[in-house]
DNA sequence: TCAAAATAGAGAGCACTGCTCTTGACGAAG
DNA sequence: CTTCGTCAAGAGCAGTGCTCTCTATTTTGA
């Protein structure tokens, strides 16, 4: 163990440093990350990087995983900081946390939620961390159901869709109302769209008061879902 | 004029062929479009392409403009094909048309709605065509207002947001209810999110019945907006 | 303790990219 | 018929991901 550790530790340090430098490059130069540039910044020769990451895609995957985890952490922390019974407060807190993280890390957000890199296929490791934000959102609704603060909406669902949703629910929140789950996913979809529009510059010219716009839009979805509270 | 035309015509033909070949490459190889590969496909040498497009970004811009126009055409045609008074039918038709176009042209959709290319800044020419889909959607709501089929929602809006929305409305549909405009933009945002999630493979594993899911989700937004009709 | 094995970085090199510059050929206009 | 603008071609530059070989160093096992 400790015998390993001298080399293993410096290796772990190198991996960390590469990722840090790569993240910095990502922030300035966008998604077209250059291994050679990273190596240059570290005073290494480009081929040495390949001792730590077998390919550029592997480095990207590592960054993607970290981004998912960072966003998931932020979102879950925001949810946990609000009184459990305040469903609407939790909803807004989660939405705002996701937006704040995205605005603070635009390049990493683009990495995980932008158009997929052509040749790149996200490995299965990314599936679970990618689902953390929607799971938190739906968890709020689930809490609302179990505490009686929320009632299942009477939406009519075609059978195939109901079965699909039931299967999704079974893996996360067994017994969850399919119609409410669908409404929650609508909220999650809209949240992603909101953040993407803002980040990719499709809103800024026309709507300067972006905070107010964001809160109003997420509030609309809270209304659609039936979260109790103001408005 | 006609004297010009021999050369001018073959030149226009070349430009068209380059764009066509580039679009094909886009579809197969994704967003990292290679000028050299396009030239190779046309039996040209790479430098010859620069007679027609001064840089790779200019070629991309041309493709982006065409993509915006194609989507705009599809969406407006879908709206026009439905009885004007059938607001909900028009809403669904527009949403389905946008999705169908995106599924048929995933690479071009990614080009215009994916994460922005790092060094690339969309020129102002793209602003107007990019707004055609949301303008069509909001137009449905505007028609609903003027024909009395839709009533302005009583949402409370903070003053700064109301002013921003009023300014947007003034440019498109003067006198439009700001609250209804906001709800319409929620629908547009969610539509974009729906298509992106489906296209970028964030939904397929869990929800095999995607048509039903899509219709249900867009129906939820139609409900939120208050469009009259089934459910 | 000392040799064998694993690991590290350096450098050269391949095939590719966007882009620039120069050269020579061709068609259009005076 | 000559001049001028346009075009394709080729060489070349700087950059990319990635592979291979060589050498130095550290770790490991007998």
Short mmCIF file of C-alpha atoms (C1' of nucleotides) in Angstrom, two decimals:
data_model
loop_
_atom_site.label_atom_id
_atom_site.label_comp_id
_atom_site.label_asym_id
_atom_site.label_seq_id
_atom_site.Cartn_x
_atom_site.Cartn_y
_atom_site.Cartn_z
CA UNK A 1 0.00 0.00 0.00
CA UNK A 2 2.36 2.62 1.25
CA UNK A 3 5.00 0.99 -0.89
CA UNK A 4 2.78 1.65 -3.88
CA UNK A 5 2.00 5.05 -2.77
CA UNK A 6 4.92 7.18 -3.79
CA UNK A 7 4.43 6.50 -7.45
CA UNK A 8 0.69 6.04 -7.14
CA UNK A 9 0.32 9.32 -5.35
CA UNK A 10 2.26 11.35 -7.86
CA UNK A 11 0.30 9.59 -10.55
CA UNK A 12 -2.99 10.55 -8.96
CA UNK A 13 -1.68 14.07 -8.64
CA UNK A 14 -0.80 14.14 -12.30
CA UNK A 15 -4.24 12.92 -13.28
CA UNK A 16 -5.79 15.62 -11.15
CA UNK A 17 -3.57 18.29 -12.59
CA UNK A 18 -4.30 17.20 -16.14
CA UNK A 19 -8.00 17.38 -15.46
CA UNK A 20 -7.66 20.79 -13.85
CA UNK A 21 -5.68 22.21 -16.73
CA UNK A 22 -8.08 20.59 -19.18
CA UNK A 23 -11.02 22.17 -17.41
CA UNK A 24 -9.33 25.53 -17.69
CA UNK A 25 -8.79 25.05 -21.39
CA UNK A 26 -12.38 23.96 -21.72
CA UNK A 27 -13.53 27.18 -20.12
CA UNK A 28 -11.49 29.38 -22.42
CA UNK A 29 -11.34 27.51 -25.71
CA UNK A 30 -14.60 25.64 -25.65
CA UNK A 31 -15.23 22.01 -26.36
CA UNK A 32 -12.40 21.43 -28.83
CA UNK A 33 -9.97 20.38 -26.16
CA UNK A 34 -6.39 19.96 -27.30
CA UNK A 35 -4.25 17.38 -25.57
CA UNK A 36 -1.13 19.02 -26.88
CA UNK A 37 -2.13 22.37 -25.45
CA UNK A 38 -2.79 20.79 -22.08
CA UNK A 39 0.58 19.05 -22.19
CA UNK A 40 2.26 22.30 -23.17
CA UNK A 41 0.67 24.08 -20.24
CA UNK A 42 2.08 21.45 -17.93
CA UNK A 43 5.55 21.55 -19.42
CA UNK A 44 5.20 18.03 -20.70
CA UNK A 45 5.52 16.53 -24.11
CA UNK A 46 2.21 15.55 -25.65
CA UNK A 47 2.87 11.85 -25.73
CA UNK A 48 3.33 11.77 -21.97
CA UNK A 49 -0.35 12.58 -21.47
CA UNK A 50 -1.18 9.23 -22.96
CA UNK A 51 0.36 7.56 -19.93
CA UNK A 52 -2.60 8.89 -17.95
CA UNK A 53 -5.44 9.04 -20.44
CA UNK A 54 -5.37 6.55 -23.31
CA UNK A 55 -7.16 8.97 -25.60
CA UNK A 56 -8.69 12.39 -25.77
CA UNK A 57 -12.13 10.87 -25.40
CA UNK A 58 -11.14 9.28 -22.13
CA UNK A 59 -10.09 12.63 -20.78
CA UNK A 60 -13.36 14.10 -21.96
CA UNK A 61 -15.26 11.28 -20.29
CA UNK A 62 -13.51 11.99 -17.01
CA UNK A 63 -14.45 15.65 -17.28
CA UNK A 64 -18.01 14.75 -18.17
CA UNK A 65 -18.33 12.48 -15.16
CA UNK A 66 -17.00 15.19 -12.86
CA UNK A 67 -19.39 17.71 -14.36
CA UNK A 68 -22.37 15.43 -13.83
CA UNK A 69 -21.32 14.86 -10.26
CA UNK A 70 -20.76 18.54 -9.58
CA UNK A 71 -24.18 19.43 -10.93
CA UNK A 72 -25.76 16.55 -9.04
CA UNK A 73 -24.11 17.65 -5.81
CA UNK A 74 -25.24 21.23 -6.25
CA UNK A 75 -28.79 20.21 -7.00
CA UNK A 76 -29.11 17.74 -4.15
CA UNK A 77 -27.59 20.16 -1.69
CA UNK A 78 -30.03 22.85 -2.71
CA UNK A 79 -32.93 20.49 -2.22
CA UNK A 80 -31.68 19.33 1.15
CA UNK A 81 -31.35 22.89 2.42
CA UNK A 82 -35.07 23.57 2.21
CA UNK A 83 -37.72 22.50 4.72
CA UNK A 84 -39.05 19.17 3.46
CA UNK A 85 -42.68 20.21 3.52
CA UNK A 86 -42.08 23.32 1.41
CA UNK A 87 -42.48 21.59 -1.92
CA UNK A 88 -42.60 24.75 -3.97
CA UNK A 89 -39.57 26.14 -2.19
CA UNK A 90 -37.65 22.97 -2.92
CA UNK A 91 -38.66 23.08 -6.57
CA UNK A 92 -37.44 26.61 -6.98
CA UNK A 93 -34.27 25.93 -5.03
CA UNK A 94 -33.37 23.00 -7.25
CA UNK A 95 -34.09 24.90 -10.44
CA UNK A 96 -32.06 27.88 -9.31
CA UNK A 97 -29.18 25.67 -8.23
CA UNK A 98 -29.05 23.98 -11.61
CA UNK A 99 -29.09 27.33 -13.38
CA UNK A 100 -26.47 28.81 -11.07
CA UNK A 101 -24.15 25.89 -11.64
CA UNK A 102 -24.62 26.11 -15.39
CA UNK A 103 -23.93 29.84 -15.45
CA UNK A 104 -20.83 29.32 -13.34
CA UNK A 105 -19.57 26.46 -15.50
CA UNK A 106 -20.89 27.10 -18.99
CA UNK A 107 -18.30 25.03 -20.81
CA UNK A 108 -18.91 22.01 -18.60
CA UNK A 109 -22.64 22.43 -18.97
CA UNK A 110 -22.22 22.50 -22.73
CA UNK A 111 -20.11 19.39 -22.45
CA UNK A 112 -22.82 17.36 -20.76
CA UNK A 113 -25.97 18.93 -22.18
CA UNK A 114 -24.86 20.29 -25.53
CA UNK A 115 -24.90 18.46 -28.78
CA UNK A 116 -22.99 15.22 -28.46
CA UNK A 117 -19.44 15.19 -29.77
CA UNK A 118 -19.55 13.43 -33.15
CA UNK A 119 -17.44 10.34 -32.70
CA UNK A 120 -17.99 10.23 -29.00
CA UNK A 121 -20.42 7.84 -27.31
CA UNK A 122 -21.09 8.41 -23.63
CA UNK A 123 -20.20 5.31 -21.64
CA UNK A 124 -22.77 3.75 -19.34
CA UNK A 125 -21.05 5.17 -16.28
CA UNK A 126 -22.59 8.50 -17.15
CA UNK A 127 -26.18 7.32 -17.07
CA UNK A 128 -26.70 7.30 -13.32
CA UNK A 129 -25.05 10.64 -12.51
CA UNK A 130 -26.87 12.22 -15.45
CA UNK A 131 -30.19 11.32 -13.90
CA UNK A 132 -29.57 12.94 -10.54
CA UNK A 133 -31.23 16.28 -11.27
CA UNK A 134 -34.48 14.85 -12.65
CA UNK A 135 -34.53 12.29 -9.86
CA UNK A 136 -34.35 15.08 -7.31
CA UNK A 137 -37.16 16.97 -9.02
CA UNK A 138 -39.41 13.94 -9.20
CA UNK A 139 -38.47 13.17 -5.60
CA UNK A 140 -40.09 16.43 -4.56
CA UNK A 141 -43.29 15.35 -6.26
CA UNK A 142 -43.07 11.93 -4.67
CA UNK A 143 -42.76 13.51 -1.25
CA UNK A 144 -45.80 15.57 -2.06
CA UNK A 145 -47.76 12.45 -2.88
CA UNK A 146 -46.78 10.51 0.22
CA UNK A 147 -47.50 13.42 2.54
CA UNK A 148 -50.79 14.16 0.86
CA UNK A 149 -49.78 17.63 -0.18
CA UNK A 150 -50.03 16.69 -3.81
CA UNK A 151 -52.78 14.80 -5.59
CA UNK A 152 -52.24 12.71 -8.72
CA UNK A 153 -53.44 14.63 -11.77
CA UNK A 154 -56.31 13.09 -13.73
CA UNK A 155 -54.46 13.15 -17.04
CA UNK A 156 -55.44 10.47 -19.47
CA UNK A 157 -52.40 8.56 -20.69
CA UNK A 158 -52.33 6.15 -23.61
CA UNK A 159 -51.60 2.66 -22.36
CA UNK A 160 -48.14 2.23 -23.88
CA UNK A 161 -47.02 5.52 -22.40
CA UNK A 162 -48.49 4.64 -19.02
CA UNK A 163 -46.56 1.38 -19.02
CA UNK A 164 -43.32 3.11 -19.95
CA UNK A 165 -43.77 5.63 -17.20
CA UNK A 166 -44.73 2.93 -14.71
CA UNK A 167 -41.48 1.14 -15.48
CA UNK A 168 -39.50 4.31 -14.92
CA UNK A 169 -41.35 4.94 -11.68
CA UNK A 170 -40.77 1.38 -10.49
CA UNK A 171 -37.03 1.90 -10.59
CA UNK A 172 -37.12 5.16 -8.67
CA UNK A 173 -40.26 5.74 -6.69
CA UNK A 174 -42.47 2.66 -6.71
CA UNK A 175 -46.13 3.45 -6.73
CA UNK A 176 -45.59 6.92 -8.12
CA UNK A 177 -48.44 8.34 -10.17
CA UNK A 178 -47.55 8.06 -13.84
CA UNK A 179 -49.37 11.25 -14.71
CA UNK A 180 -47.53 13.19 -12.04
CA UNK A 181 -44.24 11.70 -13.17
CA UNK A 182 -45.00 12.89 -16.68
CA UNK A 183 -45.67 16.38 -15.41
CA UNK A 184 -42.43 16.31 -13.45
CA UNK A 185 -40.52 15.33 -16.55
CA UNK A 186 -42.16 18.22 -18.36
CA UNK A 187 -40.74 20.47 -15.67
CA UNK A 188 -37.31 18.95 -16.00
CA UNK A 189 -37.41 19.24 -19.77
CA UNK A 190 -38.39 22.87 -19.54
CA UNK A 191 -35.69 23.59 -16.97
CA UNK A 192 -33.07 22.17 -19.30
CA UNK A 193 -34.48 24.23 -22.16
CA UNK A 194 -34.48 27.39 -20.07
CA UNK A 195 -30.87 27.02 -19.06
CA UNK A 196 -29.75 26.05 -22.54
CA UNK A 197 -31.50 28.99 -24.16
CA UNK A 198 -29.97 31.38 -21.68
CA UNK A 199 -26.51 29.89 -21.89
CA UNK A 200 -26.39 29.57 -25.64
CA UNK A 201 -27.41 33.16 -26.05
CA UNK A 202 -30.85 32.75 -27.44
CA UNK A 203 -32.59 34.89 -24.85
CA UNK A 204 -30.23 37.55 -23.67
CA UNK A 205 -30.89 40.11 -26.36
CA UNK A 206 -34.60 40.23 -25.78
CA UNK A 207 -34.97 39.61 -22.06
CA UNK A 208 -32.49 41.51 -19.92
CA UNK A 209 -34.13 40.57 -16.60
CA UNK A 210 -33.15 36.97 -16.75
CA UNK A 211 -33.51 36.13 -13.07
CA UNK A 212 -37.12 37.23 -13.01
CA UNK A 213 -37.81 35.43 -16.26
CA UNK A 214 -36.29 32.23 -14.96
CA UNK A 215 -38.22 32.28 -11.70
CA UNK A 216 -41.45 33.00 -13.50
CA UNK A 217 -40.93 30.21 -16.00
CA UNK A 218 -40.07 27.62 -13.37
CA UNK A 219 -43.02 28.90 -11.35
CA UNK A 220 -45.29 28.19 -14.30
CA UNK A 221 -44.14 24.58 -14.29
CA UNK A 222 -44.64 24.40 -10.54
CA UNK A 223 -48.20 25.53 -11.19
CA UNK A 224 -48.67 22.92 -13.88
CA UNK A 225 -47.49 20.26 -11.49
CA UNK A 226 -49.80 21.54 -8.80
CA UNK A 227 -47.23 22.44 -6.19
CA UNK A 228 -48.99 24.33 -3.40
CA UNK A 229 -47.83 27.84 -2.61
CA UNK A 230 -47.97 31.41 -3.84
CA UNK A 231 -49.80 32.05 -7.09
CA UNK B 1 -26.37 40.21 -67.01
CA UNK B 2 -26.71 37.29 -69.34
CA UNK B 3 -23.15 37.93 -70.32
CA UNK B 4 -22.18 37.33 -66.72
CA UNK B 5 -24.30 34.35 -66.41
CA UNK B 6 -22.20 31.60 -67.85
CA UNK B 7 -19.55 32.05 -65.23
CA UNK B 8 -22.00 33.19 -62.57
CA UNK B 9 -24.20 30.19 -63.13
CA UNK B 10 -21.46 27.62 -62.87
CA UNK B 11 -20.26 29.44 -59.80
CA UNK B 12 -23.70 29.26 -58.19
CA UNK B 13 -23.79 25.60 -59.11
CA UNK B 14 -20.48 25.03 -57.39
CA UNK B 15 -21.68 26.78 -54.26
CA UNK B 16 -24.76 24.62 -54.23
CA UNK B 17 -22.79 21.45 -54.76
CA UNK B 18 -20.38 22.34 -51.99
CA UNK B 19 -23.25 22.93 -49.61
CA UNK B 20 -24.90 19.68 -50.61
CA UNK B 21 -21.73 17.66 -50.12
CA UNK B 22 -21.06 19.47 -46.86
CA UNK B 23 -24.55 18.65 -45.62
CA UNK B 24 -23.92 15.01 -46.43
CA UNK B 25 -20.69 15.05 -44.50
CA UNK B 26 -22.47 16.76 -41.65
CA UNK B 27 -25.03 13.98 -41.52
CA UNK B 28 -22.44 11.22 -41.39
CA UNK B 29 -19.49 12.71 -39.55
CA UNK B 30 -21.19 15.18 -37.26
CA UNK B 31 -20.37 18.78 -36.66
CA UNK B 32 -16.63 18.58 -37.26
CA UNK B 33 -16.92 19.39 -40.90
CA UNK B 34 -13.74 19.04 -42.93
CA UNK B 35 -13.23 21.30 -45.88
CA UNK B 36 -10.60 19.00 -47.25
CA UNK B 37 -12.95 16.03 -47.13
CA UNK B 38 -15.62 18.00 -48.97
CA UNK B 39 -13.10 19.03 -51.59
CA UNK B 40 -11.91 15.46 -51.93
CA UNK B 41 -15.47 14.27 -52.51
CA UNK B 42 -15.84 16.78 -55.29
CA UNK B 43 -12.56 15.90 -56.94
CA UNK B 44 -11.13 19.27 -56.11
CA UNK B 45 -8.10 20.36 -54.26
CA UNK B 46 -8.80 21.84 -50.86
CA UNK B 47 -7.61 25.31 -51.65
CA UNK B 48 -10.15 25.64 -54.46
CA UNK B 49 -12.99 25.62 -51.94
CA UNK B 50 -11.75 28.93 -50.63
CA UNK B 51 -12.76 30.54 -53.91
CA UNK B 52 -16.34 29.97 -52.85
CA UNK B 53 -16.25 30.13 -49.06
CA UNK B 54 -13.57 32.29 -47.48
CA UNK B 55 -13.41 30.07 -44.40
CA UNK B 56 -14.89 27.02 -42.82
CA UNK B 57 -17.04 29.18 -40.59
CA UNK B 58 -18.60 30.84 -43.61
CA UNK B 59 -19.60 27.49 -44.99
CA UNK B 60 -21.03 26.56 -41.60
CA UNK B 61 -22.95 29.82 -41.49
CA UNK B 62 -24.46 29.09 -44.87
CA UNK B 63 -25.56 25.66 -43.67
CA UNK B 64 -26.94 27.13 -40.46
CA UNK B 65 -29.01 29.67 -42.36
CA UNK B 66 -30.41 26.98 -44.62
CA UNK B 67 -31.24 24.83 -41.62
CA UNK B 68 -33.10 27.66 -39.90
CA UNK B 69 -35.03 28.32 -43.05
CA UNK B 70 -35.88 24.68 -43.60
CA UNK B 71 -37.17 24.32 -40.05
CA UNK B 72 -39.06 27.59 -40.34
CA UNK B 73 -40.67 26.49 -43.58
CA UNK B 74 -41.70 23.14 -42.11
CA UNK B 75 -43.18 24.73 -39.03
CA UNK B 76 -45.08 27.46 -40.85
CA UNK B 77 -46.42 25.02 -43.40
CA UNK B 78 -47.67 22.75 -40.64
CA UNK B 79 -49.45 25.64 -38.98
CA UNK B 80 -50.99 26.83 -42.20
CA UNK B 81 -52.38 23.40 -42.96
CA UNK B 82 -54.70 23.39 -39.96
CA UNK B 83 -58.05 25.16 -39.65
CA UNK B 84 -57.33 28.56 -38.13
CA UNK B 85 -59.83 28.22 -35.33
CA UNK B 86 -58.44 24.88 -34.15
CA UNK B 87 -55.85 26.35 -31.83
CA UNK B 88 -54.94 23.11 -30.16
CA UNK B 89 -54.66 21.33 -33.47
CA UNK B 90 -52.33 24.02 -34.74
CA UNK B 91 -50.22 23.80 -31.59
CA UNK B 92 -49.80 20.07 -31.94
CA UNK B 93 -49.15 20.31 -35.66
CA UNK B 94 -46.37 22.85 -35.16
CA UNK B 95 -44.76 20.83 -32.39
CA UNK B 96 -44.89 17.64 -34.41
CA UNK B 97 -43.50 19.36 -37.47
CA UNK B 98 -40.55 20.70 -35.53
CA UNK B 99 -39.85 17.28 -34.08
CA UNK B 100 -40.22 15.54 -37.41
CA UNK B 101 -37.80 17.93 -39.07
CA UNK B 102 -35.30 17.49 -36.25
CA UNK B 103 -35.51 13.69 -36.41
CA UNK B 104 -35.08 13.80 -40.18
CA UNK B 105 -32.12 16.20 -39.98
CA UNK B 106 -30.41 15.51 -36.66
CA UNK B 107 -27.05 16.92 -37.63
CA UNK B 108 -28.53 20.16 -38.87
CA UNK B 109 -30.66 20.42 -35.77
CA UNK B 110 -27.57 19.95 -33.64
CA UNK B 111 -25.89 22.62 -35.69
CA UNK B 112 -28.48 25.26 -34.91
CA UNK B 113 -29.68 24.19 -31.46
CA UNK B 114 -26.71 22.34 -30.02
CA UNK B 115 -23.93 23.86 -28.02
CA UNK B 116 -22.38 26.72 -29.93
CA UNK B 117 -19.17 26.00 -31.79
CA UNK B 118 -16.35 27.45 -29.68
CA UNK B 119 -14.76 30.09 -31.85
CA UNK B 120 -17.90 30.60 -33.87
CA UNK B 121 -20.26 33.53 -33.30
CA UNK B 122 -23.57 33.42 -35.12
CA UNK B 123 -23.94 36.46 -37.35
CA UNK B 124 -26.99 38.67 -37.03
CA UNK B 125 -28.50 37.22 -40.19
CA UNK B 126 -29.42 34.17 -38.16
CA UNK B 127 -31.52 36.00 -35.58
CA UNK B 128 -34.67 36.44 -37.62
CA UNK B 129 -34.88 32.94 -39.12
CA UNK B 130 -34.10 31.48 -35.71
CA UNK B 131 -37.19 33.09 -34.27
CA UNK B 132 -39.63 31.72 -36.77
CA UNK B 133 -40.76 28.66 -34.75
CA UNK B 134 -41.47 30.55 -31.51
CA UNK B 135 -43.15 33.32 -33.50
CA UNK B 136 -45.47 30.76 -35.05
CA UNK B 137 -46.30 29.29 -31.66
CA UNK B 138 -47.01 32.66 -30.10
CA UNK B 139 -49.00 33.55 -33.19
CA UNK B 140 -51.39 30.74 -32.37
CA UNK B 141 -51.92 32.25 -28.95
CA UNK B 142 -52.35 35.70 -30.44
CA UNK B 143 -55.04 34.37 -32.75
CA UNK B 144 -56.71 32.84 -29.73
CA UNK B 145 -56.75 36.20 -28.00
CA UNK B 146 -58.12 38.18 -30.92
CA UNK B 147 -60.86 35.68 -31.63
CA UNK B 148 -61.79 35.43 -27.99
CA UNK B 149 -61.03 31.73 -27.80
CA UNK B 150 -58.25 32.37 -25.31
CA UNK B 151 -58.28 34.58 -22.26
CA UNK B 152 -55.19 36.26 -20.81
CA UNK B 153 -53.98 34.33 -17.77
CA UNK B 154 -54.03 36.21 -14.47
CA UNK B 155 -50.38 35.51 -13.70
CA UNK B 156 -48.66 38.12 -11.61
CA UNK B 157 -45.47 39.31 -13.29
CA UNK B 158 -42.78 41.41 -11.66
CA UNK B 159 -42.62 44.80 -13.32
CA UNK B 160 -39.21 44.46 -14.99
CA UNK B 161 -40.23 41.16 -16.52
CA UNK B 162 -43.55 42.57 -17.67
CA UNK B 163 -41.74 45.42 -19.39
CA UNK B 164 -39.32 43.05 -21.12
CA UNK B 165 -42.16 40.91 -22.34
CA UNK B 166 -44.13 43.94 -23.46
CA UNK B 167 -41.20 45.02 -25.56
CA UNK B 168 -40.95 41.61 -27.16
CA UNK B 169 -44.68 41.59 -27.81
CA UNK B 170 -44.56 45.09 -29.31
CA UNK B 171 -42.24 43.87 -32.03
CA UNK B 172 -44.34 40.87 -32.95
CA UNK B 173 -47.93 41.04 -31.80
CA UNK B 174 -48.73 44.47 -30.39
CA UNK B 175 -51.13 44.37 -27.50
CA UNK B 176 -50.41 40.75 -26.72
CA UNK B 177 -50.91 39.72 -23.11
CA UNK B 178 -47.52 39.51 -21.43
CA UNK B 179 -48.59 36.65 -19.21
CA UNK B 180 -49.81 34.64 -22.18
CA UNK B 181 -46.62 35.41 -24.06
CA UNK B 182 -44.67 34.07 -21.12
CA UNK B 183 -46.67 30.87 -21.13
CA UNK B 184 -46.13 30.52 -24.85
CA UNK B 185 -42.41 30.86 -24.38
CA UNK B 186 -42.60 28.18 -21.73
CA UNK B 187 -44.16 25.94 -24.34
CA UNK B 188 -41.47 26.79 -26.87
CA UNK B 189 -38.73 26.18 -24.32
CA UNK B 190 -40.20 22.85 -23.41
CA UNK B 191 -40.58 21.85 -27.05
CA UNK B 192 -36.92 22.56 -27.65
CA UNK B 193 -36.01 20.55 -24.55
CA UNK B 194 -38.17 17.63 -25.63
CA UNK B 195 -36.61 17.43 -29.07
CA UNK B 196 -33.09 17.85 -27.74
CA UNK B 197 -33.51 15.17 -25.11
CA UNK B 198 -34.87 12.76 -27.66
CA UNK B 199 -32.27 13.56 -30.28
CA UNK B 200 -29.30 13.52 -27.97
CA UNK B 201 -30.30 10.16 -26.61
CA UNK B 202 -31.33 11.08 -23.13
CA UNK B 203 -34.76 9.54 -23.30
CA UNK B 204 -34.67 6.58 -25.61
CA UNK B 205 -33.51 3.98 -23.13
CA UNK B 206 -36.32 4.58 -20.73
CA UNK B 207 -39.25 5.58 -22.91
CA UNK B 208 -39.66 3.44 -26.01
CA UNK B 209 -43.01 4.96 -27.00
CA UNK B 210 -41.63 8.30 -27.96
CA UNK B 211 -44.48 9.49 -30.15
CA UNK B 212 -46.98 9.09 -27.37
CA UNK B 213 -44.63 10.70 -24.89
CA UNK B 214 -44.08 13.68 -27.16
CA UNK B 215 -47.75 14.26 -27.79
CA UNK B 216 -48.56 13.98 -24.14
CA UNK B 217 -45.83 16.42 -23.14
CA UNK B 218 -46.81 19.01 -25.72
CA UNK B 219 -50.40 18.50 -24.69
CA UNK B 220 -49.47 19.35 -21.11
CA UNK B 221 -48.09 22.66 -22.29
CA UNK B 222 -51.20 23.26 -24.35
CA UNK B 223 -53.16 22.76 -21.16
CA UNK B 224 -50.93 25.17 -19.28
CA UNK B 225 -51.51 27.77 -21.96
CA UNK B 226 -55.22 27.16 -21.82
CA UNK B 227 -55.75 26.04 -25.39
CA UNK B 228 -59.31 24.75 -25.72
CA UNK B 229 -59.84 21.19 -26.79
CA UNK B 230 -59.67 17.60 -25.57
CA UNK B 231 -58.47 17.09 -22.00
"C1'" DT C 1 21.05 -6.37 -1.66
"C1'" DC C 2 20.67 -6.52 -6.38
"C1'" DA C 3 18.84 -7.74 -10.61
"C1'" DA C 4 14.36 -7.95 -13.16
"C1'" DA C 5 10.18 -5.75 -14.17
"C1'" DA C 6 7.10 -2.05 -14.45
"C1'" DT C 7 6.52 2.79 -15.25
"C1'" DA C 8 7.80 7.44 -16.54
"C1'" DG C 9 9.03 11.06 -19.96
"C1'" DA C 10 11.14 12.49 -24.39
"C1'" DG C 11 11.38 12.62 -29.22
"C1'" DA C 12 10.43 11.35 -33.92
"C1'" DG C 13 7.03 10.42 -37.05
"C1'" DC C 14 2.32 9.52 -39.53
"C1'" DA C 15 -1.89 11.18 -41.23
"C1'" DC C 16 -4.93 14.67 -40.78
"C1'" DT C 17 -6.80 19.61 -40.28
"C1'" DG C 18 -7.63 25.00 -41.70
"C1'" DC C 19 -5.58 28.28 -44.22
"C1'" DT C 20 -2.20 31.17 -47.25
"C1'" DC C 21 0.52 32.06 -51.14
"C1'" DT C 22 2.17 31.47 -55.73
"C1'" DT C 23 1.82 29.67 -60.34
"C1'" DG C 24 -0.22 28.64 -64.58
"C1'" DA C 25 -4.50 28.11 -67.39
"C1'" DC C 26 -8.85 29.64 -69.09
"C1'" DG C 27 -12.88 32.49 -70.32
"C1'" DA C 28 -14.87 37.24 -70.67
"C1'" DA C 29 -14.61 42.06 -71.99
"C1'" DG C 30 -12.58 46.15 -74.30
"C1'" DC D 1 -6.20 40.29 -79.96
"C1'" DT D 2 -4.87 41.63 -75.82
"C1'" DT D 3 -5.79 42.51 -71.17
"C1'" DC D 4 -7.97 41.39 -66.93
"C1'" DG D 5 -10.52 38.71 -63.61
"C1'" DT D 6 -11.38 34.16 -62.14
"C1'" DC D 7 -10.25 29.55 -61.29
"C1'" DA D 8 -7.81 25.10 -59.99
"C1'" DA D 9 -3.64 23.27 -58.49
"C1'" DG D 10 0.32 22.65 -55.62
"C1'" DA D 11 3.51 23.65 -51.98
"C1'" DG D 12 3.87 24.94 -47.48
"C1'" DC D 13 2.91 26.42 -42.42
"C1'" DA D 14 1.20 25.51 -37.98
"C1'" DG D 15 -1.64 22.83 -35.55
"C1'" DT D 16 -4.08 18.25 -34.19
"C1'" DG D 17 -4.59 12.98 -32.20
"C1'" DC D 18 -2.02 9.14 -31.76
"C1'" DT D 19 1.86 5.46 -32.07
"C1'" DC D 20 6.34 3.89 -31.64
"C1'" DT D 21 10.92 3.58 -29.83
"C1'" DC D 22 14.43 4.81 -26.63
"C1'" DT D 23 16.15 5.94 -22.14
"C1'" DA D 24 15.90 6.97 -17.17
"C1'" DT D 25 13.78 5.97 -12.89
"C1'" DT D 26 11.18 3.64 -9.52
"C1'" DT D 27 9.16 -0.49 -7.70
"C1'" DT D 28 9.25 -5.26 -6.91
"C1'" DG D 29 10.76 -10.01 -5.82
"C1'" DA D 30 14.21 -13.43 -4.94
#
